[in-house]
Amino acid sequence: MEVFAERIKSAFWLVGGLMFAIGLLGWYDRFAHGHAHAAYGNIVVWGLWVSVYIFFIGLSAGAFLVSSLVYVFAVKRFEPIGRLALFTALVTLLLALLSIIVDLGHMGRAWHVVVYANFNSPMAWMLYLYAFYSIILALELWFVLRTDFVRLEPTGGPGARLYRLLALGSSDASEVRIAADRRIVKVLASIGVPTAIMFHGGVGALFATVASRPHWHSGLYPILFVLSALVSGGALLAVVAAVFQDGVRRHRELILDLGRLVLALTALDVLFQVSEFLIAFRGGIPGHTAGLLLVINGPFKEVFWIGQVLLGTLVPLALLALPTRKNPWAVVVACGLIVLGVFAMRLNIVIPGLAVEEIRGLAATVSTPRITAHYVPSAAEWLLTIGIGGLGMLLFGLGERLLPRTQAEEN
Amino acid sequence: MATCSRCASPIGTETYLLEVENALLRAGFTDVHHVRLCEVCKREAANQGQATGATASPPSAELPTTAMAVSRRDFVTRLAGVASVAGAVAVGLSAATGLASPSEPRKHRWGMVIDTRRCVGCQACMVACKAENKTPPGVNYVVVTNNMLGERPEDKPVFSAKPCFHCEKPPCVDVCPVSATFKRKQDGIVVIDYDRCIGCRYCQTACPYGARYFDFGEDYPAQTGDGAYRPPSPEYNQFRVREHGASPVGNVRKCTFCLHLQDENGEYDRAAGRWPACAKTCTGHAIRFGDFLDLDSEVSRLIRQHQTVRVKEEFGAEPNVLYLL
């Protein structure tokens, strides 16, 4: 099993590097040609990049909320995964930032949100909460790791220089200081929990408040976003914990626990989503069902039936509920599938919600690929997305090498 | 239950009355939608509005106090005014809400009445708009939809021209994270500040009518290559030439009722040809443009004399483009 884990790690670096390299083409295209090679248009105005964005911030908020089990609620059994969860939250948050900034028509004007604030806009609030959340997250992670930076810096091991840099000049590793750090972490984490919920729930509200897109316009949406975040974040952590550093060897019990947590959350998530469908279809208002009909019977129904339902929900639920739940690798596979299933779900939120022409006959008025309800992400969009995914893998790889283990783990 | 802002009697189902809104606008209320009137008071206000015509003789003595009519937006602006000493952020804020003098009365309520019975589907309005605003492929400020009635295939098709509706309560405006799009105080035209817009396209999702278009930076074949014909667009009297990375490429764009044709006083002149291109060119005279605040205008007469409909009324955007069927 250990050999297997090592092989996974090498393959991981290789795939990550390759994806990142491919992504450079996408970045070049985005800077050289702007949005000209993106396939979204004026009916489906948001596409793959926005879907990827809400996927990543969901992972971030979910991982952060799982970390709060350690740093706010002091759940001992999740202790070993605390810093890993915070690290995951930070990396996925960075990836989210990259995916949304390329989606802007004018990337260089992102700062306008601060100067020309519109407090009526859910998007403006989302961006302020993004900024606040990222500060809390970075501070919390730093205070969690500070003493380790100080402790590891003189050992001269791999990354000693980096640790010295990251210690930001602090050198106090006394018990008193450690206790003080712990209190600060608890305060930060306690502020972080409502922040993460507001942030990601706020992204749900960003969609839900758009009354003109009935597919999104549901009071369940903000809650569904937070719930899906917990599901995907918890599931990703199980995968990361299995590969990261000591991996399954040390985290066996923890992974099984995460599996149980993810099972419960996924069941709740399914309940919410089923409710969304049942209410809409029994009500039968064409505007409300149009998007859902595209999800279950549109040109990309496989994304729903195979990606979201079969591989993303039914198979992992079975793996997590049947006796395979005691096998950590089965749990990891199930959790990996759940993460992919949530990605499919994110696509099914953004695209079918938009792929209904606002005025009947609108798409037929002009013959242009920019005014059509049909959307398939273009090569340029995929390349950039793959690159961002690759960057994420490389960052996880670096973290795997350099993130200090807890003292308990080293002993 | 809501109560009447004037006589305090309870209000049941409310009906929409354009004249009432106009009377209130003329009286200086910048946001008339927070005023609730019962049916009796509505009729009285409307009659007063009719009698006073375009002069600003206010029914305000009997209408609610300004305090009651202060809208959320005004409130935010006033807050911003207080905070403006705090620095650049607040300065940006008050500039963002764009209200130098919040009580300045509305001068015009530009809008259209589109008679679908007169529309022959020639699409001349689409061409005229392209020629006027020099919009790129995929950006169409006005489109003509063609809907056959499903159950009656032998019937003639229903064409309807669809510009931006310049709603009284535009859903696109509130969602803009940088206040780059707003409804002009003086005449209600919904505009976009190209230099401020970040191109997030949130407004496009919020518009129930598909009236907003993102400029992807594409050109018509005649506009590509060396020595190509790249005319500046007269939009907003800015005469921008589209170039990669420079506004309006990467911005959301929309119909402006050709406001660049207004004179310095904000007036159109139909006889002089300074009139929105689509309405000017409409072969069947289906697109009628005018000022709903002017009770003698063609559009005001049309909505008095005919039953008009507004598209997707249930969204509450209160479009200023009405249709005759």
Short mmCIF file of N, CA, C and O in Angstrom, two decimals, chain A residues 210-316:
data_model
loop_
_atom_site.label_atom_id
_atom_site.label_comp_id
_atom_site.label_asym_id
_atom_site.label_seq_id
_atom_site.Cartn_x
_atom_site.Cartn_y
_atom_site.Cartn_z
N VAL A 210 -31.33 36.51 -8.50
CA VAL A 210 -31.60 36.88 -9.89
C VAL A 210 -32.96 36.32 -10.29
O VAL A 210 -33.09 35.19 -10.74
N ALA A 211 -33.99 37.15 -10.09
CA ALA A 211 -35.36 36.67 -10.31
C ALA A 211 -35.61 36.33 -11.76
O ALA A 211 -36.44 35.49 -12.07
N SER A 212 -34.87 36.98 -12.68
CA SER A 212 -35.16 36.76 -14.08
C SER A 212 -34.65 35.42 -14.58
O SER A 212 -34.90 35.06 -15.73
N ARG A 213 -33.92 34.70 -13.76
CA ARG A 213 -33.50 33.33 -14.12
C ARG A 213 -34.14 32.38 -13.11
O ARG A 213 -33.54 32.08 -12.07
N PRO A 214 -35.36 31.91 -13.41
CA PRO A 214 -36.14 31.16 -12.41
C PRO A 214 -35.42 29.90 -11.91
O PRO A 214 -35.68 29.45 -10.81
N HIS A 215 -34.52 29.35 -12.73
CA HIS A 215 -33.80 28.15 -12.33
C HIS A 215 -32.99 28.39 -11.05
O HIS A 215 -32.78 27.50 -10.24
N TRP A 216 -32.53 29.62 -10.87
CA TRP A 216 -31.72 29.96 -9.70
C TRP A 216 -32.56 30.53 -8.57
O TRP A 216 -32.12 30.56 -7.43
N HIS A 217 -33.74 31.03 -8.92
CA HIS A 217 -34.48 31.89 -8.00
C HIS A 217 -35.21 31.04 -6.96
O HIS A 217 -36.43 30.84 -7.05
N SER A 218 -34.48 30.52 -5.99
CA SER A 218 -35.07 29.64 -5.00
C SER A 218 -34.45 29.92 -3.65
O SER A 218 -33.24 30.14 -3.54
N GLY A 219 -35.27 29.95 -2.64
CA GLY A 219 -34.78 30.19 -1.28
C GLY A 219 -33.85 29.10 -0.79
O GLY A 219 -33.09 29.28 0.16
N LEU A 220 -33.91 27.95 -1.45
CA LEU A 220 -33.04 26.84 -1.04
C LEU A 220 -31.59 27.06 -1.47
O LEU A 220 -30.68 26.46 -0.92
N TYR A 221 -31.41 27.92 -2.47
CA TYR A 221 -30.10 27.99 -3.11
C TYR A 221 -28.93 28.32 -2.17
O TYR A 221 -27.93 27.61 -2.17
N PRO A 222 -29.06 29.39 -1.37
CA PRO A 222 -27.91 29.71 -0.50
C PRO A 222 -27.57 28.55 0.44
O PRO A 222 -26.40 28.23 0.65
N ILE A 223 -28.62 27.89 0.94
CA ILE A 223 -28.39 26.76 1.86
C ILE A 223 -27.79 25.59 1.11
O ILE A 223 -26.86 24.93 1.59
N LEU A 224 -28.31 25.36 -0.07
CA LEU A 224 -27.79 24.27 -0.90
C LEU A 224 -26.31 24.47 -1.23
O LEU A 224 -25.53 23.53 -1.26
N PHE A 225 -25.95 25.74 -1.45
CA PHE A 225 -24.55 26.04 -1.74
C PHE A 225 -23.66 25.67 -0.55
O PHE A 225 -22.62 25.04 -0.72
N VAL A 226 -24.07 26.08 0.64
CA VAL A 226 -23.26 25.79 1.82
C VAL A 226 -23.17 24.28 2.05
O VAL A 226 -22.11 23.73 2.34
N LEU A 227 -24.30 23.61 1.85
CA LEU A 227 -24.34 22.16 2.06
C LEU A 227 -23.43 21.45 1.05
O LEU A 227 -22.63 20.58 1.43
N SER A 228 -23.54 21.84 -0.21
CA SER A 228 -22.68 21.23 -1.23
C SER A 228 -21.21 21.53 -0.96
O SER A 228 -20.34 20.72 -1.25
N ALA A 229 -20.97 22.72 -0.40
CA ALA A 229 -19.59 23.07 -0.04
C ALA A 229 -19.07 22.11 1.01
O ALA A 229 -17.95 21.58 0.89
N LEU A 230 -19.88 21.86 2.03
CA LEU A 230 -19.46 20.93 3.08
C LEU A 230 -19.21 19.54 2.51
O LEU A 230 -18.22 18.88 2.84
N VAL A 231 -20.13 19.10 1.64
CA VAL A 231 -19.98 17.77 1.04
C VAL A 231 -18.67 17.70 0.26
O VAL A 231 -17.84 16.81 0.50
N SER A 232 -18.46 18.66 -0.65
CA SER A 232 -17.29 18.56 -1.52
C SER A 232 -16.01 18.82 -0.74
O SER A 232 -14.99 18.16 -0.96
N GLY A 233 -16.06 19.79 0.20
CA GLY A 233 -14.87 20.09 1.00
C GLY A 233 -14.46 18.92 1.87
O GLY A 233 -13.28 18.53 1.91
N GLY A 234 -15.43 18.31 2.54
CA GLY A 234 -15.14 17.15 3.38
C GLY A 234 -14.60 16.00 2.55
O GLY A 234 -13.63 15.33 2.92
N ALA A 235 -15.21 15.79 1.38
CA ALA A 235 -14.79 14.69 0.52
C ALA A 235 -13.37 14.93 0.00
O ALA A 235 -12.54 14.02 -0.01
N LEU A 236 -13.09 16.17 -0.41
CA LEU A 236 -11.74 16.45 -0.90
C LEU A 236 -10.71 16.22 0.20
O LEU A 236 -9.63 15.68 -0.05
N LEU A 237 -11.06 16.58 1.43
CA LEU A 237 -10.12 16.39 2.54
C LEU A 237 -9.80 14.92 2.75
O LEU A 237 -8.66 14.56 3.05
N ALA A 238 -10.81 14.07 2.58
CA ALA A 238 -10.55 12.63 2.72
C ALA A 238 -9.54 12.18 1.69
O ALA A 238 -8.62 11.41 1.99
N VAL A 239 -9.69 12.68 0.45
CA VAL A 239 -8.76 12.31 -0.61
C VAL A 239 -7.37 12.84 -0.29
O VAL A 239 -6.36 12.13 -0.39
N VAL A 240 -7.31 14.13 0.10
CA VAL A 240 -6.02 14.74 0.40
C VAL A 240 -5.33 14.03 1.56
O VAL A 240 -4.14 13.72 1.51
N ALA A 241 -6.11 13.72 2.59
CA ALA A 241 -5.52 13.07 3.77
C ALA A 241 -4.96 11.69 3.43
O ALA A 241 -4.00 11.23 4.04
N ALA A 242 -5.54 11.06 2.41
CA ALA A 242 -5.08 9.71 2.05
C ALA A 242 -3.74 9.76 1.33
O ALA A 242 -2.98 8.81 1.39
N VAL A 243 -3.47 10.85 0.65
CA VAL A 243 -2.25 10.92 -0.15
C VAL A 243 -1.18 11.74 0.56
O VAL A 243 0.01 11.48 0.45
N PHE A 244 -1.63 12.78 1.26
CA PHE A 244 -0.73 13.76 1.83
C PHE A 244 0.18 13.13 2.88
O PHE A 244 -0.27 12.44 3.79
N GLN A 245 1.49 13.40 2.78
CA GLN A 245 2.46 13.01 3.80
C GLN A 245 2.30 11.56 4.23
O GLN A 245 2.45 10.67 3.41
N ASP A 246 1.94 11.31 5.49
CA ASP A 246 1.89 9.91 5.94
C ASP A 246 0.69 9.17 5.39
O ASP A 246 0.60 7.94 5.49
N GLY A 247 -0.26 9.92 4.83
CA GLY A 247 -1.36 9.30 4.11
C GLY A 247 -2.17 8.32 4.93
O GLY A 247 -2.35 8.48 6.14
N VAL A 248 -2.62 7.30 4.23
CA VAL A 248 -3.52 6.33 4.85
C VAL A 248 -2.88 5.67 6.07
O VAL A 248 -3.55 5.33 7.04
N ARG A 249 -1.57 5.49 6.03
CA ARG A 249 -0.86 4.81 7.12
C ARG A 249 -1.23 5.43 8.47
O ARG A 249 -1.51 4.75 9.44
N ARG A 250 -1.21 6.76 8.51
CA ARG A 250 -1.50 7.42 9.77
C ARG A 250 -2.98 7.83 9.89
O ARG A 250 -3.54 7.85 10.97
N HIS A 251 -3.58 8.18 8.75
CA HIS A 251 -4.91 8.81 8.79
C HIS A 251 -6.06 7.82 8.61
O HIS A 251 -7.19 8.23 8.37
N ARG A 252 -5.77 6.52 8.71
CA ARG A 252 -6.78 5.51 8.44
C ARG A 252 -8.11 5.78 9.13
O ARG A 252 -9.16 5.91 8.50
N GLU A 253 -8.06 5.92 10.45
CA GLU A 253 -9.30 6.13 11.22
C GLU A 253 -9.97 7.44 10.83
O GLU A 253 -11.19 7.53 10.71
N LEU A 254 -9.11 8.44 10.65
CA LEU A 254 -9.61 9.77 10.31
C LEU A 254 -10.38 9.75 8.99
O LEU A 254 -11.45 10.35 8.85
N ILE A 255 -9.83 9.00 8.02
CA ILE A 255 -10.49 8.93 6.71
C ILE A 255 -11.84 8.23 6.84
O ILE A 255 -12.84 8.68 6.26
N LEU A 256 -11.88 7.18 7.65
CA LEU A 256 -13.15 6.49 7.85
C LEU A 256 -14.17 7.43 8.51
O LEU A 256 -15.35 7.45 8.14
N ASP A 257 -13.68 8.25 9.47
CA ASP A 257 -14.57 9.22 10.12
C ASP A 257 -15.09 10.25 9.12
O ASP A 257 -16.27 10.58 9.10
N LEU A 258 -14.15 10.74 8.29
CA LEU A 258 -14.57 11.70 7.27
C LEU A 258 -15.60 11.08 6.34
O LEU A 258 -16.57 11.74 5.93
N GLY A 259 -15.41 9.81 6.03
CA GLY A 259 -16.37 9.09 5.18
C GLY A 259 -17.76 9.12 5.78
O GLY A 259 -18.76 9.39 5.10
N ARG A 260 -17.84 8.89 7.09
CA ARG A 260 -19.14 8.92 7.77
C ARG A 260 -19.76 10.32 7.70
O ARG A 260 -20.94 10.49 7.42
N LEU A 261 -18.90 11.32 7.94
CA LEU A 261 -19.37 12.71 7.90
C LEU A 261 -19.91 13.05 6.50
O LEU A 261 -21.01 13.60 6.35
N VAL A 262 -19.13 12.68 5.49
CA VAL A 262 -19.52 12.99 4.12
C VAL A 262 -20.80 12.25 3.75
O VAL A 262 -21.67 12.79 3.06
N LEU A 263 -20.93 11.02 4.22
CA LEU A 263 -22.15 10.24 3.95
C LEU A 263 -23.38 10.99 4.45
O LEU A 263 -24.37 11.18 3.72
N ALA A 264 -23.32 11.45 5.70
CA ALA A 264 -24.46 12.15 6.27
C ALA A 264 -24.76 13.44 5.51
O ALA A 264 -25.91 13.74 5.18
N LEU A 265 -23.70 14.19 5.22
CA LEU A 265 -23.89 15.47 4.52
C LEU A 265 -24.45 15.25 3.11
O LEU A 265 -25.32 15.99 2.66
N THR A 266 -23.95 14.22 2.43
CA THR A 266 -24.43 13.94 1.07
C THR A 266 -25.91 13.57 1.10
O THR A 266 -26.70 14.02 0.26
N ALA A 267 -26.30 12.77 2.09
CA ALA A 267 -27.71 12.40 2.20
C ALA A 267 -28.58 13.64 2.36
O ALA A 267 -29.63 13.78 1.72
N LEU A 268 -28.11 14.57 3.19
CA LEU A 268 -28.86 15.82 3.40
C LEU A 268 -28.91 16.63 2.10
O LEU A 268 -29.95 17.18 1.74
N ASP A 269 -27.78 16.67 1.41
CA ASP A 269 -27.69 17.40 0.15
C ASP A 269 -28.69 16.84 -0.87
O ASP A 269 -29.39 17.59 -1.56
N VAL A 270 -28.76 15.51 -0.94
CA VAL A 270 -29.69 14.86 -1.87
C VAL A 270 -31.12 15.26 -1.53
O VAL A 270 -31.92 15.59 -2.40
N LEU A 271 -31.42 15.28 -0.24
CA LEU A 271 -32.76 15.65 0.21
C LEU A 271 -33.13 17.04 -0.31
O LEU A 271 -34.22 17.26 -0.86
N PHE A 272 -32.21 17.97 -0.16
CA PHE A 272 -32.47 19.35 -0.61
C PHE A 272 -32.68 19.40 -2.12
O PHE A 272 -33.59 20.07 -2.61
N GLN A 273 -31.83 18.69 -2.84
CA GLN A 273 -31.92 18.77 -4.29
C GLN A 273 -33.20 18.11 -4.81
O GLN A 273 -33.83 18.61 -5.74
N VAL A 274 -33.56 16.99 -4.18
CA VAL A 274 -34.81 16.32 -4.59
C VAL A 274 -35.99 17.26 -4.34
O VAL A 274 -36.89 17.39 -5.17
N SER A 275 -35.95 17.95 -3.22
CA SER A 275 -37.02 18.90 -2.90
C SER A 275 -37.14 19.96 -3.99
O SER A 275 -38.24 20.29 -4.44
N GLU A 276 -36.00 20.46 -4.42
CA GLU A 276 -35.97 21.47 -5.48
C GLU A 276 -36.70 20.98 -6.74
O GLU A 276 -37.52 21.68 -7.31
N PHE A 277 -36.40 19.74 -7.12
CA PHE A 277 -37.03 19.17 -8.32
C PHE A 277 -38.53 18.95 -8.12
O PHE A 277 -39.35 19.30 -8.96
N LEU A 278 -38.89 18.32 -6.99
CA LEU A 278 -40.29 17.95 -6.77
C LEU A 278 -41.18 19.18 -6.74
O LEU A 278 -42.24 19.21 -7.37
N ILE A 279 -40.76 20.20 -6.01
CA ILE A 279 -41.59 21.41 -5.89
C ILE A 279 -41.76 22.05 -7.26
O ILE A 279 -42.86 22.42 -7.66
N ALA A 280 -40.65 22.17 -8.00
CA ALA A 280 -40.72 22.84 -9.30
C ALA A 280 -41.63 22.08 -10.26
O ALA A 280 -42.49 22.68 -10.92
N PHE A 281 -41.49 20.76 -10.31
CA PHE A 281 -42.26 20.01 -11.30
C PHE A 281 -43.73 19.87 -10.91
O PHE A 281 -44.62 19.87 -11.76
N ARG A 282 -44.01 19.77 -9.61
CA ARG A 282 -45.42 19.71 -9.21
C ARG A 282 -46.08 21.06 -9.46
O ARG A 282 -47.24 21.13 -9.88
N GLY A 283 -45.33 22.14 -9.24
CA GLY A 283 -45.87 23.46 -9.53
C GLY A 283 -46.07 23.64 -11.03
O GLY A 283 -47.08 24.19 -11.47
N GLY A 284 -45.12 23.16 -11.80
CA GLY A 284 -45.28 23.09 -13.24
C GLY A 284 -45.24 24.41 -13.98
O GLY A 284 -45.65 24.47 -15.14
N ILE A 285 -44.78 25.48 -13.36
CA ILE A 285 -44.67 26.75 -14.09
C ILE A 285 -43.55 26.61 -15.11
O ILE A 285 -42.42 26.26 -14.75
N PRO A 286 -43.84 26.83 -16.39
CA PRO A 286 -42.84 26.55 -17.42
C PRO A 286 -41.48 27.20 -17.16
O PRO A 286 -40.45 26.56 -17.35
N GLY A 287 -41.49 28.45 -16.72
CA GLY A 287 -40.22 29.12 -16.46
C GLY A 287 -39.39 28.41 -15.40
O GLY A 287 -38.18 28.33 -15.49
N HIS A 288 -40.08 27.87 -14.38
CA HIS A 288 -39.35 27.20 -13.31
C HIS A 288 -38.79 25.85 -13.75
O HIS A 288 -37.73 25.43 -13.31
N THR A 289 -39.53 25.15 -14.61
CA THR A 289 -39.10 23.80 -14.97
C THR A 289 -38.15 23.80 -16.17
O THR A 289 -37.47 22.81 -16.38
N ALA A 290 -38.12 24.91 -16.91
CA ALA A 290 -37.32 24.91 -18.15
C ALA A 290 -35.86 24.53 -17.89
O ALA A 290 -35.30 23.67 -18.58
N GLY A 291 -35.25 25.16 -16.87
CA GLY A 291 -33.86 24.87 -16.56
C GLY A 291 -33.68 23.44 -16.09
O GLY A 291 -32.75 22.73 -16.49
N LEU A 292 -34.60 22.99 -15.23
CA LEU A 292 -34.50 21.62 -14.70
C LEU A 292 -34.68 20.60 -15.82
O LEU A 292 -34.03 19.55 -15.82
N LEU A 293 -35.57 20.90 -16.77
CA LEU A 293 -35.75 20.00 -17.90
C LEU A 293 -34.47 19.90 -18.72
O LEU A 293 -34.12 18.82 -19.21
N LEU A 294 -33.76 21.04 -18.86
CA LEU A 294 -32.47 21.00 -19.56
C LEU A 294 -31.48 20.12 -18.80
O LEU A 294 -30.69 19.39 -19.39
N VAL A 295 -31.54 20.18 -17.47
CA VAL A 295 -30.63 19.37 -16.65
C VAL A 295 -30.89 17.89 -16.88
O VAL A 295 -29.97 17.12 -17.15
N ILE A 296 -32.17 17.49 -16.81
CA ILE A 296 -32.45 16.05 -16.84
C ILE A 296 -32.65 15.51 -18.25
O ILE A 296 -32.56 14.32 -18.47
N ASN A 297 -32.94 16.41 -19.20
CA ASN A 297 -33.23 15.89 -20.54
C ASN A 297 -32.68 16.81 -21.63
O ASN A 297 -33.16 16.80 -22.75
N GLY A 298 -31.69 17.61 -21.31
CA GLY A 298 -31.12 18.53 -22.30
C GLY A 298 -30.00 17.88 -23.07
O GLY A 298 -29.78 16.66 -22.96
N PRO A 299 -29.28 18.66 -23.84
CA PRO A 299 -28.19 18.10 -24.65
C PRO A 299 -27.05 17.51 -23.79
O PRO A 299 -26.25 16.73 -24.29
N PHE A 300 -26.99 17.90 -22.52
CA PHE A 300 -25.91 17.38 -21.66
C PHE A 300 -26.48 16.62 -20.47
O PHE A 300 -26.00 16.74 -19.35
N LYS A 301 -27.53 15.85 -20.73
CA LYS A 301 -28.18 15.15 -19.62
C LYS A 301 -27.25 14.14 -18.96
O LYS A 301 -27.43 13.79 -17.80
N GLU A 302 -26.22 13.69 -19.72
CA GLU A 302 -25.27 12.73 -19.13
C GLU A 302 -24.53 13.35 -17.94
O GLU A 302 -24.18 12.65 -17.00
N VAL A 303 -24.27 14.66 -18.03
CA VAL A 303 -23.59 15.33 -16.91
C VAL A 303 -24.40 15.13 -15.64
O VAL A 303 -23.85 14.94 -14.55
N PHE A 304 -25.72 15.15 -15.79
CA PHE A 304 -26.56 14.95 -14.61
C PHE A 304 -26.69 13.48 -14.26
O PHE A 304 -26.34 13.07 -13.16
N TRP A 305 -27.16 12.66 -15.22
CA TRP A 305 -27.49 11.28 -14.89
C TRP A 305 -26.25 10.45 -14.57
O TRP A 305 -26.26 9.67 -13.62
N ILE A 306 -25.19 10.61 -15.35
CA ILE A 306 -23.99 9.80 -15.10
C ILE A 306 -23.07 10.51 -14.11
O ILE A 306 -22.67 9.95 -13.10
N GLY A 307 -22.78 11.80 -14.40
CA GLY A 307 -21.84 12.52 -13.54
C GLY A 307 -22.38 12.77 -12.15
O GLY A 307 -21.75 12.42 -11.15
N GLN A 308 -23.55 13.40 -12.11
CA GLN A 308 -24.05 13.84 -10.81
C GLN A 308 -24.78 12.73 -10.05
O GLN A 308 -24.51 12.51 -8.87
N VAL A 309 -25.68 12.01 -10.73
CA VAL A 309 -26.52 11.04 -10.01
C VAL A 309 -25.78 9.72 -9.78
O VAL A 309 -25.63 9.29 -8.64
N LEU A 310 -25.30 9.12 -10.88
CA LEU A 310 -24.73 7.77 -10.74
C LEU A 310 -23.35 7.82 -10.06
O LEU A 310 -23.19 7.30 -8.95
N LEU A 311 -22.38 8.48 -10.71
CA LEU A 311 -21.02 8.46 -10.17
C LEU A 311 -20.84 9.41 -8.99
O LEU A 311 -20.05 9.15 -8.10
N GLY A 312 -21.60 10.50 -9.02
CA GLY A 312 -21.38 11.49 -7.98
C GLY A 312 -22.21 11.27 -6.73
O GLY A 312 -21.92 11.88 -5.69
N THR A 313 -23.24 10.44 -6.82
CA THR A 313 -24.11 10.27 -5.65
C THR A 313 -24.36 8.79 -5.32
O THR A 313 -24.03 8.33 -4.23
N LEU A 314 -24.92 8.02 -6.27
CA LEU A 314 -25.35 6.66 -5.94
C LEU A 314 -24.17 5.75 -5.61
O LEU A 314 -24.17 5.08 -4.56
N VAL A 315 -23.16 5.72 -6.48
CA VAL A 315 -22.01 4.84 -6.24
C VAL A 315 -21.31 5.21 -4.93
O VAL A 315 -21.09 4.34 -4.07
N PRO A 316 -20.96 6.51 -4.73
CA PRO A 316 -20.30 6.84 -3.46
C PRO A 316 -21.18 6.59 -2.23
O PRO A 316 -20.66 6.13 -1.21
#
